[in-house]
Coordinates of C-alpha atoms in Angstrom, one line a residue:
Chain A
R1 CA 70.0 -16.4 -28.2
K2 CA 68.4 -16.6 -24.9
E3 CA 70.0 -18.7 -22.1
V4 CA 67.2 -21.0 -21.5
E5 CA 64.2 -21.1 -24.0
Q6 CA 61.0 -22.9 -23.6
D7 CA 57.9 -23.6 -25.8
P8 CA 55.5 -20.6 -25.6
G9 CA 52.2 -21.4 -24.0
P10 CA 49.7 -21.8 -22.8
F11 CA 49.0 -25.7 -23.4
N12 CA 45.4 -26.5 -23.0
V13 CA 44.7 -30.2 -22.5
P14 CA 41.8 -32.5 -21.3
E15 CA 42.3 -34.5 -18.3
G16 CA 44.1 -37.9 -19.2
A17 CA 46.1 -36.3 -22.0
T18 CA 49.7 -36.7 -22.5
V19 CA 51.6 -33.4 -22.9
A20 CA 55.3 -32.7 -23.7
F21 CA 57.3 -29.6 -22.9
N22 CA 60.6 -28.9 -24.6
C23 CA 63.5 -26.6 -23.6
T24 CA 66.7 -25.6 -25.1
Y25 CA 69.8 -24.1 -23.4
S26 CA 72.6 -22.1 -24.9
N27 CA 75.6 -22.8 -22.6
S28 CA 77.1 -26.1 -23.7
A29 CA 79.1 -26.0 -20.3
S30 CA 75.7 -26.4 -18.4
Q31 CA 76.1 -29.1 -15.9
S32 CA 72.7 -29.6 -14.0
F33 CA 69.1 -29.6 -15.3
F34 CA 66.1 -29.5 -13.6
W35 CA 62.2 -29.1 -14.0
Y36 CA 60.4 -26.9 -11.5
R37 CA 56.7 -26.1 -11.3
Q38 CA 55.3 -22.9 -10.3
D39 CA 51.8 -22.2 -9.4
C40 CA 50.5 -18.8 -9.8
R41 CA 52.0 -16.1 -7.4
K42 CA 53.8 -19.1 -5.6
E43 CA 57.5 -20.2 -5.3
P44 CA 59.1 -22.6 -7.7
K45 CA 58.8 -26.2 -6.5
L46 CA 61.4 -28.7 -7.7
L47 CA 59.5 -31.2 -9.8
M48 CA 62.6 -33.3 -10.9
S49 CA 66.3 -33.3 -11.8
V50 CA 67.3 -34.4 -15.3
Y51 CA 69.9 -36.9 -15.9
S52 CA 71.8 -37.9 -19.0
S53 CA 70.2 -41.2 -19.0
G54 CA 66.6 -39.8 -18.6
N55 CA 64.5 -40.4 -15.6
E56 CA 60.9 -41.0 -14.6
D57 CA 59.0 -40.3 -11.7
G58 CA 55.4 -41.6 -11.7
R59 CA 53.6 -40.0 -14.6
F60 CA 56.5 -37.6 -15.4
T61 CA 59.6 -38.5 -17.7
A62 CA 62.5 -36.2 -18.3
Q63 CA 65.0 -36.5 -20.9
L64 CA 68.3 -34.6 -21.7
N65 CA 70.1 -34.5 -24.9
R66 CA 73.5 -32.8 -24.4
A67 CA 74.5 -32.9 -28.0
S68 CA 71.4 -30.9 -29.1
Q69 CA 71.3 -28.9 -25.7
Y70 CA 67.6 -30.0 -25.3
I71 CA 65.7 -31.0 -22.4
S72 CA 62.0 -32.4 -22.4
L73 CA 59.4 -33.1 -19.9
L74 CA 56.4 -35.4 -20.6
I75 CA 53.4 -35.8 -18.4
R76 CA 51.2 -38.7 -19.0
D77 CA 47.5 -39.0 -17.9
S78 CA 47.3 -35.4 -16.9
K79 CA 45.4 -34.4 -13.8
L80 CA 43.6 -31.1 -13.0
S81 CA 46.2 -30.6 -10.4
D82 CA 48.9 -30.4 -13.0
S83 CA 47.8 -27.0 -14.1
A84 CA 50.7 -24.8 -13.4
T85 CA 53.6 -23.2 -15.1
Y86 CA 56.5 -25.5 -15.9
L87 CA 60.0 -23.9 -15.6
C88 CA 63.2 -25.3 -17.4
V89 CA 66.0 -24.6 -15.1
V90 CA 69.8 -25.0 -15.9
N91 CA 72.8 -24.7 -13.6
V92 CA 75.8 -23.7 -15.6
N93 CA 78.7 -24.5 -13.2
S94 CA 79.4 -27.2 -10.9
G95 CA 79.1 -26.5 -7.3
Y96 CA 76.9 -24.2 -5.7
S97 CA 76.3 -21.8 -8.7
T98 CA 73.4 -19.9 -10.0
L99 CA 70.2 -21.5 -11.5
T100 CA 69.1 -19.9 -14.8
F101 CA 65.3 -20.2 -15.5
G102 CA 63.4 -20.2 -18.6
K103 CA 60.3 -18.2 -18.8
G104 CA 58.2 -21.2 -18.2
T105 CA 55.3 -22.9 -20.2
M106 CA 51.8 -22.6 -18.7
L107 CA 49.7 -25.9 -18.7
L108 CA 46.0 -25.7 -18.1
V109 CA 44.3 -29.1 -17.7
S110 CA 40.6 -29.0 -18.1
P111 CA 37.8 -31.5 -17.0
Chain B
E1 CA 59.2 -32.2 5.4
P2 CA 61.7 -29.2 6.2
E3 CA 60.9 -25.8 4.6
V4 CA 62.4 -22.7 3.8
T5 CA 60.4 -19.8 5.4
Q6 CA 60.4 -16.1 4.5
T7 CA 59.0 -13.1 6.3
P8 CA 57.1 -11.0 5.7
S9 CA 54.9 -12.3 3.0
H10 CA 54.0 -8.8 1.7
Q11 CA 56.1 -5.6 2.4
V12 CA 54.9 -2.1 1.0
T13 CA 57.5 0.7 1.3
Q14 CA 57.9 4.0 -0.1
M15 CA 60.6 4.8 -2.8
G16 CA 64.0 5.5 -1.1
Q17 CA 63.3 3.5 2.1
E18 CA 65.2 0.6 3.4
V19 CA 63.8 -2.8 3.5
I20 CA 65.0 -6.0 5.1
L21 CA 63.8 -9.4 3.8
R22 CA 64.1 -12.4 6.0
C23 CA 64.6 -15.9 5.2
V24 CA 65.2 -19.2 7.4
P25 CA 66.7 -21.6 5.1
I26 CA 66.5 -25.5 5.8
S27 CA 68.6 -26.2 8.8
N28 CA 71.3 -28.5 7.4
H29 CA 71.7 -26.6 4.1
L30 CA 74.8 -24.6 3.6
Y31 CA 74.2 -22.6 0.4
F32 CA 71.7 -19.8 0.3
Y33 CA 70.4 -17.8 -2.5
W34 CA 68.2 -14.9 -3.3
Y35 CA 66.3 -14.5 -6.5
R36 CA 63.6 -12.1 -7.7
Q37 CA 60.6 -12.4 -10.0
I38 CA 59.1 -9.2 -11.4
L39 CA 55.4 -9.9 -12.3
G40 CA 55.0 -11.7 -15.6
Q41 CA 58.8 -12.3 -16.0
K42 CA 61.1 -15.1 -15.4
V43 CA 62.9 -15.8 -12.1
E44 CA 66.3 -14.2 -11.9
F45 CA 69.3 -14.8 -9.7
L46 CA 70.6 -12.2 -7.4
V47 CA 73.2 -13.6 -5.2
S48 CA 74.6 -16.7 -3.6
F49 CA 76.0 -17.0 -0.2
Y50 CA 78.3 -19.7 1.2
N51 CA 80.6 -20.1 4.3
N52 CA 79.6 -16.5 5.4
E53 CA 80.4 -14.7 2.2
I54 CA 78.9 -14.0 -1.2
S55 CA 80.0 -16.5 -3.7
E56 CA 78.3 -15.2 -6.8
K57 CA 76.3 -12.2 -7.6
S58 CA 74.4 -10.9 -10.7
E59 CA 74.5 -7.4 -12.4
I60 CA 71.1 -6.8 -10.6
F61 CA 72.9 -7.1 -7.2
D62 CA 74.3 -3.7 -7.2
D63 CA 75.5 -1.6 -4.2
Q64 CA 72.0 -1.0 -3.1
F65 CA 71.8 -4.6 -2.1
S66 CA 73.4 -6.6 0.8
V67 CA 73.1 -10.0 2.3
E68 CA 73.9 -11.1 5.9
R69 CA 73.5 -14.3 7.9
P70 CA 73.2 -12.5 11.3
D71 CA 73.0 -15.8 13.3
G72 CA 72.8 -19.6 12.8
S73 CA 69.5 -19.5 11.2
N74 CA 68.4 -16.3 9.5
F75 CA 69.6 -15.1 6.1
T76 CA 68.7 -11.5 5.1
L77 CA 68.5 -9.4 2.1
K78 CA 68.8 -5.6 2.4
I79 CA 67.9 -3.1 -0.1
R80 CA 69.1 0.2 1.2
S81 CA 67.1 2.7 -1.0
T82 CA 64.3 1.2 -2.8
K83 CA 63.3 2.2 -6.3
L84 CA 59.9 1.4 -8.1
E85 CA 61.7 -1.1 -10.2
D86 CA 62.5 -3.2 -7.2
S87 CA 58.9 -4.1 -6.9
A88 CA 59.0 -7.9 -7.4
M89 CA 58.6 -11.2 -5.6
Y90 CA 61.8 -12.0 -3.7
F91 CA 62.5 -15.7 -3.2
C92 CA 65.0 -17.3 -0.9
A93 CA 66.4 -20.6 -1.7
S94 CA 68.8 -23.1 -0.1
S95 CA 70.6 -26.2 -1.1
P96 CA 72.7 -28.8 0.9
Q97 CA 76.5 -29.1 0.3
G98 CA 77.6 -30.7 -2.9
V99 CA 73.8 -31.0 -4.3
H100 CA 72.5 -28.6 -6.9
E101 CA 68.9 -28.8 -6.3
Q102 CA 67.5 -25.6 -4.6
Y103 CA 64.6 -25.4 -2.4
F104 CA 62.6 -22.2 -2.5
G105 CA 60.7 -20.3 0.1
P106 CA 57.2 -18.8 -0.3
G107 CA 58.7 -15.6 -1.3
T108 CA 58.1 -12.0 -0.1
R109 CA 56.0 -9.7 -2.4
L110 CA 57.8 -6.3 -2.4
T111 CA 55.8 -3.3 -3.5
V112 CA 57.5 0.1 -4.0
T113 CA 55.3 3.0 -4.0

């Protein structure tokens, strides 16, 4: 089983749509969880950390289910500028350890 | 907003040559990382560095790779004898003490011919 697995893409949605990305991780000892976005040939940019209680940042909502080892990202009212690849990222150990990336799900928002 | 910077943005080298990729992490960060991303593939961890020593490394980070913090600001990745399969985007990242969020630089695209 892959360490971090994401929905295959791409997701094609019209502006204003709500879109949800799912992610599962294999290591139950994982401590920290993130969503990054990556534009074509650019660096990953931190979108948001994911907390057990769930968290929201404007149009973006992240949820974590430790029992199911599942993370989600919901984007409401999609904008053209949301078009990017969304990366599910997991940190296995506490402290300064490595980030394990999913392969990403591409989102294309059209007018 | 403070940023991680990397130079050069693109490096072309011949197989067998040595390359040094440079990074300036965010100034008050204490943890530094290198990742790579082969075109079309996922981002992969190479090495982490804290308190002037390697804290973790992946199986990719073999004897051909080394890292150094030669002064108070730069963090470098050296590949001693490049192979064709080293062609990738190399990202430097840094994080503050005790915080897990890592902030990435714009990357160096390494092309080995």
